Tab-separated table of N, CA and C in Angstrom:
chain	number	residue	atom	x	y	z
W	1	UNK	N	24.340	19.197	11.479
W	1	UNK	CA	24.786	17.878	11.941
W	1	UNK	C	26.302	17.890	12.107
W	2	UNK	N	26.736	17.464	13.251
W	2	UNK	CA	28.164	17.442	13.548
W	2	UNK	C	28.751	16.107	13.095
W	3	UNK	N	29.795	16.154	12.270
W	3	UNK	CA	30.355	14.938	11.683
W	3	UNK	C	31.463	14.304	12.516
W	4	UNK	N	31.881	14.953	13.581
W	4	UNK	CA	32.998	14.444	14.375
W	4	UNK	C	32.815	12.994	14.827
W	5	UNK	N	31.653	12.584	15.352
W	5	UNK	CA	31.497	11.176	15.752
W	5	UNK	C	31.647	10.209	14.578
W	6	UNK	N	31.145	10.594	13.413
W	6	UNK	CA	31.277	9.737	12.234
W	6	UNK	C	32.730	9.615	11.804
W	7	UNK	N	33.446	10.713	11.845
W	7	UNK	CA	34.864	10.703	11.471
W	7	UNK	C	35.656	9.839	12.447
W	8	UNK	N	35.368	9.975	13.730
W	8	UNK	CA	36.063	9.162	14.734
W	8	UNK	C	35.764	7.677	14.547
W	9	UNK	N	34.531	7.340	14.232
W	9	UNK	CA	34.165	5.939	14.001
W	9	UNK	C	34.886	5.397	12.772
W	10	UNK	N	34.982	6.209	11.734
W	10	UNK	CA	35.688	5.779	10.520
W	10	UNK	C	37.167	5.537	10.808
W	11	UNK	N	37.767	6.422	11.574
W	11	UNK	CA	39.186	6.238	11.931
W	11	UNK	C	39.378	4.973	12.759
W	12	UNK	N	38.484	4.726	13.692
W	12	UNK	CA	38.586	3.525	14.529
W	12	UNK	C	38.467	2.269	13.678
W	13	UNK	N	37.597	2.307	12.672
W	13	UNK	CA	37.447	1.149	11.784
W	13	UNK	C	38.741	0.887	11.024
W	14	UNK	N	39.432	1.940	10.618
W	14	UNK	CA	40.709	1.757	9.922
W	14	UNK	C	41.770	1.237	10.882
W	15	UNK	N	41.751	1.705	12.125
W	15	UNK	CA	42.763	1.278	13.105
W	15	UNK	C	42.681	-0.214	13.393
W	16	UNK	N	41.472	-0.748	13.462
W	16	UNK	CA	41.301	-2.160	13.812
W	16	UNK	C	41.347	-3.086	12.600
W	17	UNK	N	41.297	-2.530	11.403
W	17	UNK	CA	41.197	-3.334	10.190
W	17	UNK	C	42.343	-4.319	9.997
W	18	UNK	N	43.611	-3.942	10.194
W	18	UNK	CA	44.686	-4.928	9.975
W	18	UNK	C	44.531	-6.185	10.829
W	19	UNK	N	44.186	-6.001	12.098
W	19	UNK	CA	44.025	-7.158	12.972
W	19	UNK	C	42.824	-8.004	12.554
W	20	UNK	N	41.752	-7.341	12.135
W	20	UNK	CA	40.571	-8.073	11.676
W	20	UNK	C	40.897	-8.885	10.425
W	21	UNK	N	41.653	-8.287	9.515
W	21	UNK	CA	42.024	-8.975	8.282
W	21	UNK	C	42.903	-10.185	8.574
W	22	UNK	N	43.841	-10.038	9.491
W	22	UNK	CA	44.696	-11.164	9.884
W	22	UNK	C	43.849	-12.275	10.494
W	23	UNK	N	42.913	-11.898	11.347
W	23	UNK	CA	42.035	-12.897	11.959
W	23	UNK	C	41.215	-13.653	10.924
W	24	UNK	N	40.700	-12.934	9.947
W	24	UNK	CA	39.933	-13.593	8.889
W	24	UNK	C	40.815	-14.508	8.052
W	25	UNK	N	42.030	-14.067	7.757
W	25	UNK	CA	42.952	-14.905	6.977
W	25	UNK	C	43.279	-16.190	7.730
W	26	UNK	N	43.471	-16.086	9.032
W	26	UNK	CA	43.740	-17.288	9.834
W	26	UNK	C	42.527	-18.220	9.846
W	27	UNK	N	41.350	-17.619	9.922
W	27	UNK	CA	40.123	-18.417	9.896
W	27	UNK	C	39.999	-19.151	8.563
W	28	UNK	N	40.297	-18.466	7.458
W	28	UNK	CA	40.263	-19.104	6.137
W	28	UNK	C	41.241	-20.270	6.103
W	29	UNK	N	42.430	-20.059	6.618
W	29	UNK	CA	43.436	-21.124	6.660
W	29	UNK	C	42.906	-22.332	7.439
W	30	UNK	N	42.307	-22.067	8.579
W	30	UNK	CA	41.730	-23.154	9.385
W	30	UNK	C	40.636	-23.894	8.623
W	31	UNK	N	39.784	-23.149	7.929
W	31	UNK	CA	38.690	-23.766	7.172
W	31	UNK	C	39.228	-24.612	6.021
W	32	UNK	N	40.286	-24.143	5.353
W	32	UNK	CA	40.891	-24.928	4.269
W	32	UNK	C	41.469	-26.217	4.836
W	33	UNK	N	42.179	-26.112	5.954
W	33	UNK	CA	42.768	-27.296	6.571
W	33	UNK	C	41.699	-28.274	7.051
W	34	UNK	N	40.538	-27.755	7.411
W	34	UNK	CA	39.426	-28.604	7.848
W	34	UNK	C	38.586	-29.091	6.663
W	35	UNK	N	39.043	-28.788	5.475
W	35	UNK	CA	38.362	-29.180	4.233
W	35	UNK	C	36.950	-28.598	4.139
W	36	UNK	N	36.808	-27.380	4.622
W	36	UNK	CA	35.541	-26.647	4.527
W	36	UNK	C	35.727	-25.519	3.514
W	37	UNK	N	35.860	-25.917	2.249
W	37	UNK	CA	36.152	-24.957	1.185
W	37	UNK	C	35.037	-23.930	1.007
W	38	UNK	N	33.805	-24.338	1.182
W	38	UNK	CA	32.685	-23.407	0.997
W	38	UNK	C	32.772	-22.236	1.974
W	39	UNK	N	33.054	-22.532	3.228
W	39	UNK	CA	33.186	-21.465	4.233
W	39	UNK	C	34.421	-20.620	3.946
W	40	UNK	N	35.521	-21.248	3.557
W	40	UNK	CA	36.737	-20.501	3.217
W	40	UNK	C	36.459	-19.532	2.073
W	41	UNK	N	35.756	-19.986	1.054
W	41	UNK	CA	35.424	-19.119	-0.082
W	41	UNK	C	34.490	-17.990	0.330
W	42	UNK	N	33.552	-18.285	1.197
W	42	UNK	CA	32.626	-17.247	1.670
W	42	UNK	C	33.387	-16.120	2.363
W	43	UNK	N	34.311	-16.491	3.226
W	43	UNK	CA	35.090	-15.489	3.950
W	43	UNK	C	36.043	-14.759	3.004
W	44	UNK	N	36.669	-15.484	2.086
W	44	UNK	CA	37.546	-14.834	1.104
W	44	UNK	C	36.776	-13.813	0.269
W	45	UNK	N	35.565	-14.160	-0.148
W	45	UNK	CA	34.741	-13.208	-0.900
W	45	UNK	C	34.444	-11.971	-0.064
W	46	UNK	N	34.166	-12.175	1.208
W	46	UNK	CA	33.921	-11.063	2.127
W	46	UNK	C	35.170	-10.185	2.242
W	47	UNK	N	36.336	-10.816	2.346
W	47	UNK	CA	37.592	-10.073	2.451
W	47	UNK	C	37.855	-9.260	1.183
W	48	UNK	N	37.622	-9.861	0.021
W	48	UNK	CA	37.834	-9.169	-1.252
W	48	UNK	C	36.905	-7.958	-1.352
W	49	UNK	N	35.651	-8.123	-0.975
W	49	UNK	CA	34.700	-7.010	-1.019
W	49	UNK	C	35.140	-5.888	-0.085
W	50	UNK	N	35.625	-6.239	1.093
W	50	UNK	CA	36.085	-5.234	2.045
W	50	UNK	C	37.314	-4.499	1.516
W	51	UNK	N	38.266	-5.230	0.968
W	51	UNK	CA	39.469	-4.598	0.410
W	51	UNK	C	39.081	-3.684	-0.750
W	52	UNK	N	38.154	-4.122	-1.591
W	52	UNK	CA	37.705	-3.301	-2.715
W	52	UNK	C	37.060	-2.006	-2.222
W	53	UNK	N	36.228	-2.101	-1.201
W	53	UNK	CA	35.589	-0.918	-0.626
W	53	UNK	C	36.636	0.052	-0.074
W	54	UNK	N	37.602	-0.484	0.645
W	54	UNK	CA	38.644	0.368	1.226
W	54	UNK	C	39.531	0.975	0.142
W	55	UNK	N	39.766	0.233	-0.931
W	55	UNK	CA	40.553	0.764	-2.045
W	55	UNK	C	39.824	1.946	-2.691
W	56	UNK	N	38.520	1.816	-2.870
W	56	UNK	CA	37.738	2.927	-3.431
W	56	UNK	C	37.798	4.140	-2.510
W	57	UNK	N	37.724	3.912	-1.213
W	57	UNK	CA	37.801	5.001	-0.246
W	57	UNK	C	39.139	5.721	-0.345
W	58	UNK	N	40.226	4.965	-0.392
W	58	UNK	CA	41.558	5.572	-0.475
W	58	UNK	C	41.733	6.294	-1.814
W	59	UNK	N	41.185	5.737	-2.874
W	59	UNK	CA	41.247	6.401	-4.179
W	59	UNK	C	40.548	7.753	-4.116
W	60	UNK	N	39.391	7.803	-3.466
W	60	UNK	CA	38.680	9.073	-3.313
W	60	UNK	C	39.489	10.061	-2.484
W	61	UNK	N	40.113	9.587	-1.422
W	61	UNK	CA	40.951	10.463	-0.599
W	61	UNK	C	42.125	10.999	-1.403
W	62	UNK	N	42.750	10.139	-2.190
W	62	UNK	CA	43.888	10.555	-3.007
W	62	UNK	C	43.461	11.609	-4.022
W	63	UNK	N	42.294	11.432	-4.607
W	63	UNK	CA	41.781	12.400	-5.574
W	63	UNK	C	41.552	13.748	-4.905
W	64	UNK	N	41.009	13.738	-3.700
W	64	UNK	CA	40.772	14.982	-2.968
W	64	UNK	C	42.081	15.665	-2.607
W	65	UNK	N	43.100	14.893	-2.267
W	65	UNK	CA	44.386	15.466	-1.876
W	65	UNK	C	45.122	16.058	-3.070
W	66	UNK	N	44.850	15.544	-4.268
W	66	UNK	CA	45.520	16.035	-5.468
W	66	UNK	C	44.935	17.349	-5.961
W	67	UNK	N	43.720	17.668	-5.563
W	67	UNK	CA	43.074	18.901	-6.012
W	67	UNK	C	43.766	20.107	-5.391
W	68	UNK	N	43.968	21.158	-6.193
W	68	UNK	CA	44.560	22.379	-5.621
W	68	UNK	C	43.599	23.041	-4.640
W	69	UNK	N	44.162	23.650	-3.629
W	69	UNK	CA	43.347	24.282	-2.583
W	69	UNK	C	42.713	25.567	-3.043
């Protein structure tokens, strides 16, 4: 199995992530201003889960980079 397409998809997901996160943060702001706290919390929980997942990924990458070749 060739992993190149999977690696490219993973890189693309990282490339678009900052803009997606900004968009979600703006949406949360709009929901708070519209007094829709439940929706704001739902999206914030989604954002926290995504950041946690990405943090675990980066931690794994850092661990791999620290290992001697």
